[in-house]
mmCIF file of C-alpha atoms in Angstrom:
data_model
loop_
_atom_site.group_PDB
_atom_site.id
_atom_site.type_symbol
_atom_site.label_atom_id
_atom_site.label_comp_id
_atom_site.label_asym_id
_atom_site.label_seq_id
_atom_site.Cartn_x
_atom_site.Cartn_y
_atom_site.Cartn_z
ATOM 1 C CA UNK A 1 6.634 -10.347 -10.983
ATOM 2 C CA UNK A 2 7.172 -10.336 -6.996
ATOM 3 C CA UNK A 3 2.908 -11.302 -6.413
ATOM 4 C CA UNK A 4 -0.197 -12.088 -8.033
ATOM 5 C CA UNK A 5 -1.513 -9.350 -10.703
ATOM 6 C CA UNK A 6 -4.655 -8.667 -12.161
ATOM 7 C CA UNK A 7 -5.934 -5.898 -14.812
ATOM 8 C CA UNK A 8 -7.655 -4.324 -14.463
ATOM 9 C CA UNK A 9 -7.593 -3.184 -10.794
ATOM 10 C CA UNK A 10 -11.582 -1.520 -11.908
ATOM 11 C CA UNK A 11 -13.971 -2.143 -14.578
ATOM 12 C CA UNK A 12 -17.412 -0.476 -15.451
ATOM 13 C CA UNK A 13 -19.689 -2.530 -17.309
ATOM 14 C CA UNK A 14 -23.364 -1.491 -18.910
ATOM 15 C CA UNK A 15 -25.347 -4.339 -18.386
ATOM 16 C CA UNK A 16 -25.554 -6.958 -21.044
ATOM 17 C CA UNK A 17 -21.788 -6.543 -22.147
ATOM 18 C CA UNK A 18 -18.781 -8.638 -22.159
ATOM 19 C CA UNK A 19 -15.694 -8.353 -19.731
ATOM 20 C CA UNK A 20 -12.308 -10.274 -19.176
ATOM 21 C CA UNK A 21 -10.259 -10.130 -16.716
ATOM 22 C CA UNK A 22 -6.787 -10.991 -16.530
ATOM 23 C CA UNK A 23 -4.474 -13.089 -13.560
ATOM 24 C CA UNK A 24 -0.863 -13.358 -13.765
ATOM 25 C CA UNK A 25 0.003 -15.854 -10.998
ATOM 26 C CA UNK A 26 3.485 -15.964 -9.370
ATOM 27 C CA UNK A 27 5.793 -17.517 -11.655
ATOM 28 C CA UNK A 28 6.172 -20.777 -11.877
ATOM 29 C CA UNK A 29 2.920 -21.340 -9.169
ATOM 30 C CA UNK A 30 0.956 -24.388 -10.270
ATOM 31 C CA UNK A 31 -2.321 -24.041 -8.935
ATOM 32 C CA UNK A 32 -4.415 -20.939 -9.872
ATOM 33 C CA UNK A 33 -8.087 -20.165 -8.400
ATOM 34 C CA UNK A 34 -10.301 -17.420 -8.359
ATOM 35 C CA UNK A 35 -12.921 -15.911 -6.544
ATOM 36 C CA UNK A 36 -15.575 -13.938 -6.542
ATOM 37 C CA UNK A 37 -15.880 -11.524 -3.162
ATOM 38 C CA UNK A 38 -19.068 -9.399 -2.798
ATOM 39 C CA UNK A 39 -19.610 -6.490 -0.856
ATOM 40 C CA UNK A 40 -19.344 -6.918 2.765
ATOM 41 C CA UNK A 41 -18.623 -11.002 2.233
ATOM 42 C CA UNK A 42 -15.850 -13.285 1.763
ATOM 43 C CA UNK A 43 -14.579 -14.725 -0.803
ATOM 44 C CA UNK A 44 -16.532 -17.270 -2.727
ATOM 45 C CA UNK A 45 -14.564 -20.105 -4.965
ATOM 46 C CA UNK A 46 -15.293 -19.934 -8.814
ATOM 47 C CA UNK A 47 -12.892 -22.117 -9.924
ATOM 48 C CA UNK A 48 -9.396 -23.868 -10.219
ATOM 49 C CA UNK A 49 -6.562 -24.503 -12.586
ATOM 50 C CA UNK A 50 -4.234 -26.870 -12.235
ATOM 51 C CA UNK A 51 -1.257 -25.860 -14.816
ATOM 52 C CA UNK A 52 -3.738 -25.440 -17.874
ATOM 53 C CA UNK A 53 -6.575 -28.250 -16.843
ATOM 54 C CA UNK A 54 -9.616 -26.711 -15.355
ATOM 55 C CA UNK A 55 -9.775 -29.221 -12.717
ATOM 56 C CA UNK A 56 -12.916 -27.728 -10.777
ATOM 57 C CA UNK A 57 -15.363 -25.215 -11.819
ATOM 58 C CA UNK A 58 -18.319 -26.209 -9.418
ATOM 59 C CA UNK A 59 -18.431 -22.456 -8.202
ATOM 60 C CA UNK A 60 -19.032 -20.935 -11.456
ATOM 61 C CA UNK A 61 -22.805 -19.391 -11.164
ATOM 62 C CA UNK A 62 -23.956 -19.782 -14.405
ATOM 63 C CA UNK A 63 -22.565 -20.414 -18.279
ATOM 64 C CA UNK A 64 -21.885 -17.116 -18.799
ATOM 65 C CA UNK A 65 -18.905 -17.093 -16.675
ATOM 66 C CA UNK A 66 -15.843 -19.065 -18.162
ATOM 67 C CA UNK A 67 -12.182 -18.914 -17.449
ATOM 68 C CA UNK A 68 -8.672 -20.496 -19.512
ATOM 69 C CA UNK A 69 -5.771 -21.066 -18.732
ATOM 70 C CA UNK A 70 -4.456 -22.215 -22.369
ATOM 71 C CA UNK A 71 -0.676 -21.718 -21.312
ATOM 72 C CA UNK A 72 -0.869 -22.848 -17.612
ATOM 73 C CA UNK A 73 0.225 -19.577 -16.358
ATOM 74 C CA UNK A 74 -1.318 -16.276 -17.284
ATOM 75 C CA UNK A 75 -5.579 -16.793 -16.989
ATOM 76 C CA UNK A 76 -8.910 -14.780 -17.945
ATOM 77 C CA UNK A 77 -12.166 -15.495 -16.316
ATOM 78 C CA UNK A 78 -14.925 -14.185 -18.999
ATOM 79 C CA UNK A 79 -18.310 -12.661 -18.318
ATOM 80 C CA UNK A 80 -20.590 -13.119 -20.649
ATOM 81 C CA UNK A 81 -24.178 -10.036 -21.009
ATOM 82 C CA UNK A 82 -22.904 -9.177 -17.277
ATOM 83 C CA UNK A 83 -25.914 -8.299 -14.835
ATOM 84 C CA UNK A 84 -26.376 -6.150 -12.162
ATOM 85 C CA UNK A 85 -25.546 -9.554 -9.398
ATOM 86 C CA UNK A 86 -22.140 -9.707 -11.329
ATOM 87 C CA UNK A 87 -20.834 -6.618 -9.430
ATOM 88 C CA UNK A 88 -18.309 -7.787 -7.195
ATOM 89 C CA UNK A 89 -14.291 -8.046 -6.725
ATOM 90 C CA UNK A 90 -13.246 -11.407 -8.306
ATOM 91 C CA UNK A 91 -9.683 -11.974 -6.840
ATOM 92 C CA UNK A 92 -7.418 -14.452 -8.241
ATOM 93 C CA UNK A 93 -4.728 -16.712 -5.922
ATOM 94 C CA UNK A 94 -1.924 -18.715 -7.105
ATOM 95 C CA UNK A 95 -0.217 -21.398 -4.781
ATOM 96 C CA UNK A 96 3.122 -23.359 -5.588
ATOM 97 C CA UNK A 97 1.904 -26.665 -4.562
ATOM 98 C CA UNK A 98 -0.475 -29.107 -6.664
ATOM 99 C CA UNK A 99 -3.040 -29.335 -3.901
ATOM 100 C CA UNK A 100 -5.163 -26.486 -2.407
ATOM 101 C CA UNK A 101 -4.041 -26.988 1.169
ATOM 102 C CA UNK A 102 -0.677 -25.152 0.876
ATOM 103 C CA UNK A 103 -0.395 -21.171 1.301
ATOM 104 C CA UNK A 104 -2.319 -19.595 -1.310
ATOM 105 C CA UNK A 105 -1.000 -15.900 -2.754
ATOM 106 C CA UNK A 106 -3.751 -13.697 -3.752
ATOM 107 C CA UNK A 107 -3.839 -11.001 -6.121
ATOM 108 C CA UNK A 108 -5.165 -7.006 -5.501
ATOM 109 C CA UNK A 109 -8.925 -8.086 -7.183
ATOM 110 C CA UNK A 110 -10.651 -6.158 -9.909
ATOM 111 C CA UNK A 111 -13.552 -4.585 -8.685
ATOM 112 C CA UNK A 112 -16.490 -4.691 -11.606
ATOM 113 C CA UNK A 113 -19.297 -2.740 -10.997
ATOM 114 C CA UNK A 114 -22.155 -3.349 -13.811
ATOM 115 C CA UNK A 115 -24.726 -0.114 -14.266
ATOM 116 C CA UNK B 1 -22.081 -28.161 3.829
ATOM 117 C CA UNK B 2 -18.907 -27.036 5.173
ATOM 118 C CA UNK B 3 -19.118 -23.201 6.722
ATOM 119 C CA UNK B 4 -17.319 -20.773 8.542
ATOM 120 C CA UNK B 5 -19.081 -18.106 11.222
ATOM 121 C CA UNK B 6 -17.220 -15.072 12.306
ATOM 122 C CA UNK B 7 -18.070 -12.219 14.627
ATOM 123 C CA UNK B 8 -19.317 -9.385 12.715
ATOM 124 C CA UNK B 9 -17.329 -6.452 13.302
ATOM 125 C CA UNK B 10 -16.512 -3.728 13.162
ATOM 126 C CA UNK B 11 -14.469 -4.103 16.006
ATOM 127 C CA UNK B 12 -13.211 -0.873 17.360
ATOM 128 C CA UNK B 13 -10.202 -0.980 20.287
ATOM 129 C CA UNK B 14 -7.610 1.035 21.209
ATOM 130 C CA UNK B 15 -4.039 0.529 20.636
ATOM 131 C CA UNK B 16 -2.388 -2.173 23.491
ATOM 132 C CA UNK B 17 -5.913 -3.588 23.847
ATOM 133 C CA UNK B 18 -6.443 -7.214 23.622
ATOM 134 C CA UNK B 19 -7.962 -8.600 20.358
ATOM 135 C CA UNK B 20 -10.393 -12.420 20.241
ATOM 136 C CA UNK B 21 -12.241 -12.232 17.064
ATOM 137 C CA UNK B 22 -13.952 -15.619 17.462
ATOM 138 C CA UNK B 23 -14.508 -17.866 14.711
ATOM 139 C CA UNK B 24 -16.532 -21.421 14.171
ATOM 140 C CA UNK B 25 -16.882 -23.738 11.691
ATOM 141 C CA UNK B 26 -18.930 -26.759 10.578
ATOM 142 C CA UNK B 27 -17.360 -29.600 8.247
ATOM 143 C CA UNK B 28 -16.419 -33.220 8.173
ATOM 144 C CA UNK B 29 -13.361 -34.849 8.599
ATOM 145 C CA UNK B 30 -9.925 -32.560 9.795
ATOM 146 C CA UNK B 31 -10.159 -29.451 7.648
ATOM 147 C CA UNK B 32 -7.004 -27.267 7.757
ATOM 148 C CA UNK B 33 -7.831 -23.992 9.269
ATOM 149 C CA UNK B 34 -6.593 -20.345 8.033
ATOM 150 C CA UNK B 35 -6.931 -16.692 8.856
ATOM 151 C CA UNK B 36 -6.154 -14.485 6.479
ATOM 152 C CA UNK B 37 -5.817 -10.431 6.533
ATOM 153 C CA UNK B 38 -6.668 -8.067 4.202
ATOM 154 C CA UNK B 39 -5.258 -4.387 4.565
ATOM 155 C CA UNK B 40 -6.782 -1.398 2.894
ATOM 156 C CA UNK B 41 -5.703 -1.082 -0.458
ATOM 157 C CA UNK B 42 -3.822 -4.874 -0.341
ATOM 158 C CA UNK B 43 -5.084 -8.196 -1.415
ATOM 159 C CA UNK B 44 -5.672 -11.193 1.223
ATOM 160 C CA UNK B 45 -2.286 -12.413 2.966
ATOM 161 C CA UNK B 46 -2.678 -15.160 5.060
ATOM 162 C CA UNK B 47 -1.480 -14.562 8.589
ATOM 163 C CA UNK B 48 -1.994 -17.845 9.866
ATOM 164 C CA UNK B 49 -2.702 -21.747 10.006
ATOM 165 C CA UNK B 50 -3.211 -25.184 12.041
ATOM 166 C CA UNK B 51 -3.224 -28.305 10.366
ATOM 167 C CA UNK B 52 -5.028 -30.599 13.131
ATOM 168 C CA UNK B 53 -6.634 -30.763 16.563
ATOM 169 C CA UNK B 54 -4.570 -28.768 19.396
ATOM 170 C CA UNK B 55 -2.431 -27.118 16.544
ATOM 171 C CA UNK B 56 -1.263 -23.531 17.389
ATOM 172 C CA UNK B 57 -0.942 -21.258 14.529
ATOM 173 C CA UNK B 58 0.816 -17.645 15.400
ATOM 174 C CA UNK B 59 2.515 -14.748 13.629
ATOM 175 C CA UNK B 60 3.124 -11.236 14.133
ATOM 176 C CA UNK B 61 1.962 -11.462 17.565
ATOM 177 C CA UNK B 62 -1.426 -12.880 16.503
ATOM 178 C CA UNK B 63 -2.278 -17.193 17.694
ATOM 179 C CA UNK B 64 -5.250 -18.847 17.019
ATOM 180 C CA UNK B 65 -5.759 -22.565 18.622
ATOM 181 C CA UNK B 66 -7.714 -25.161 16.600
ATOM 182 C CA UNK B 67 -9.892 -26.555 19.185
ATOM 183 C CA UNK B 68 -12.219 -29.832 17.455
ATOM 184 C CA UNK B 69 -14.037 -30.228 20.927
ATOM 185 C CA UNK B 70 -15.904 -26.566 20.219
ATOM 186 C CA UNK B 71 -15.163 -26.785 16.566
ATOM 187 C CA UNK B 72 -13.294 -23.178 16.827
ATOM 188 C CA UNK B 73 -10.792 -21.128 15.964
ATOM 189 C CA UNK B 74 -10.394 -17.797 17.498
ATOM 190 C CA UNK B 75 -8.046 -15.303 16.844
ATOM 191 C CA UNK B 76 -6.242 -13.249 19.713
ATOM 192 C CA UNK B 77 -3.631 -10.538 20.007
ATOM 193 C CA UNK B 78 -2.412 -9.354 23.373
ATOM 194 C CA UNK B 79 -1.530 -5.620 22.370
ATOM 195 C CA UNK B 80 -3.139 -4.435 19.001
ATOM 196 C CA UNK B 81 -1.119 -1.630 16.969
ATOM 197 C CA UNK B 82 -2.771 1.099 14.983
ATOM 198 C CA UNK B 83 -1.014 -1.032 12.116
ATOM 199 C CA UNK B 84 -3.024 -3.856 12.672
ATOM 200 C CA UNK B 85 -6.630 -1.963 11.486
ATOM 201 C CA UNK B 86 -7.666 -4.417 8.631
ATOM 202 C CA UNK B 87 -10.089 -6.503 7.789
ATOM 203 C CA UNK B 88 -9.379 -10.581 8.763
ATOM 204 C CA UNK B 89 -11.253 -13.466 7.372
ATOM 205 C CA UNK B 90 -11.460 -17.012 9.079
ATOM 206 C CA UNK B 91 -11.045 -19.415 6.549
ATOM 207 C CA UNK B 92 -11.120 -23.487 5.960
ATOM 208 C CA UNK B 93 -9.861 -25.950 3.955
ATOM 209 C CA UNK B 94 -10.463 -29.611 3.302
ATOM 210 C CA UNK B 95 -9.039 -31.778 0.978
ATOM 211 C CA UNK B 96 -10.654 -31.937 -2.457
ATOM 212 C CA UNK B 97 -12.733 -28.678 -1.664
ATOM 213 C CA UNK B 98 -11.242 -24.942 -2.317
ATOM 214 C CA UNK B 99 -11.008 -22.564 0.728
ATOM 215 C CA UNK B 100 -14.237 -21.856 2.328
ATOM 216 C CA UNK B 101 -14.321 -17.801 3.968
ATOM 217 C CA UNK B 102 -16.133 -16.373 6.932
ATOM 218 C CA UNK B 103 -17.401 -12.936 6.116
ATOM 219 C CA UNK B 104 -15.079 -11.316 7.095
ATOM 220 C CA UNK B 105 -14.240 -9.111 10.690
ATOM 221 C CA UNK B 106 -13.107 -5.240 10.731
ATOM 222 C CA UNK B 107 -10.857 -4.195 13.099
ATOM 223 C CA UNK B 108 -10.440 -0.320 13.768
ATOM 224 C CA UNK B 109 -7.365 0.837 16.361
ATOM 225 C CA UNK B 110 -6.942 3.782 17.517
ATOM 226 C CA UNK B 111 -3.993 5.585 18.956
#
């Protein structure tokens, strides 16, 4: 595709279930990091992909979070018995370059809300 | 830790006004420096960058200067358009970290 997609663009979670959300970075982008934006803040780094190595996921708040990229292109970051501090957008970027200085492209965000 | 401050907005002007949403930051080294804009409904599109000290960064009428003596980057239009209402985050990056965000600054212009 022309830009970075994620699905979905909303999700509604009761508390204590499971979500995944999906990226699919520009094509042939190497670099692939999300974020996690909540209300009325910027965007706060999770983690990043390098083709399919997880090369940093020091922003990752806790082990229920987890994210793959087994293919080195499309990714999922998984929330595991979501809570009510999970509500947020989580946006996912994609840059062509193999370091994080170059022009990142970000995606729309899926906004989870967890009742 | 490395940060970025912002003004908080929202920032309301009328159109042909001029536009400084000022922005700081605290790190070590020479971090790159960003602003990006987000449009309702959009994602984040980065509008501009400077790489180093005295660096001018510009696009679509907007410049920011990267100025290490006050450790600030402030962005500034000279005649906002309606099309400009958005919401613009000041951003930084240094090598081996991921991009670090301001909160974020609305702007609201009116015709």
């Amino acid at each position: 595709g022309a830009g970075v997609s994620q699905s979905p663009r909303y999700k509604v979670a009761k508390r204590g279930q499971d979500v995944a959300l999906r990226c699919d970075p520009i094509s042939g982008h190497v670099s692939l990091f999300w974020y996690q934006q909540a209300l009325g803040q910027g965007p706060e780094f999770l983690t990043y992909f390098q083709n399919e190595a997880q090369l940093d996921k020091s922003g990752l708040p806790s082990d229920r979070f987890f994210a793959e990229r087994p293919e080195g292109s499309v990714s999922t970051l998984k929330i595991q018995r979501t809570q009510q501090e999970d509500s947020a957008v989580y946006l996912c970027a994609s840059s062509q370059g193999r370091t994080r200085v170059t022009e990142a492209f970000f995606g729309q965000g899926t906004r989870l809300t967890v009742v | 830790g490395n940060s970025v401050t912002q003004m908080e907005g929202p920032v309301t002007l009328s159109e042909e006004a001029f536009l400084t949403i000022n922005c700081t930051y605290t790190a070590t080294g020479y971090p790159s420096l960003f602003w990006y804009v987000q449009y309702p409904g959009e994602g984040l599109q980065l509008l501009l960058k400077a790489t180093k000290a005295d660096d001018k960064g510009s696009n679509k009428g907007f410049e920011a200067t990267y100025r290490k003596e006050t450790t600030s980057f402030h962005l500034e239009k000279g005649s906002v358009q309606v099309s400009d209402s958005a919401v613009y985050f000041c951003a930084l990056d240094q090598a081996g970290t991921a991009l670090i965000f301001g909160k974020g600054t609305t702007l609201s212009v009116s015709s």
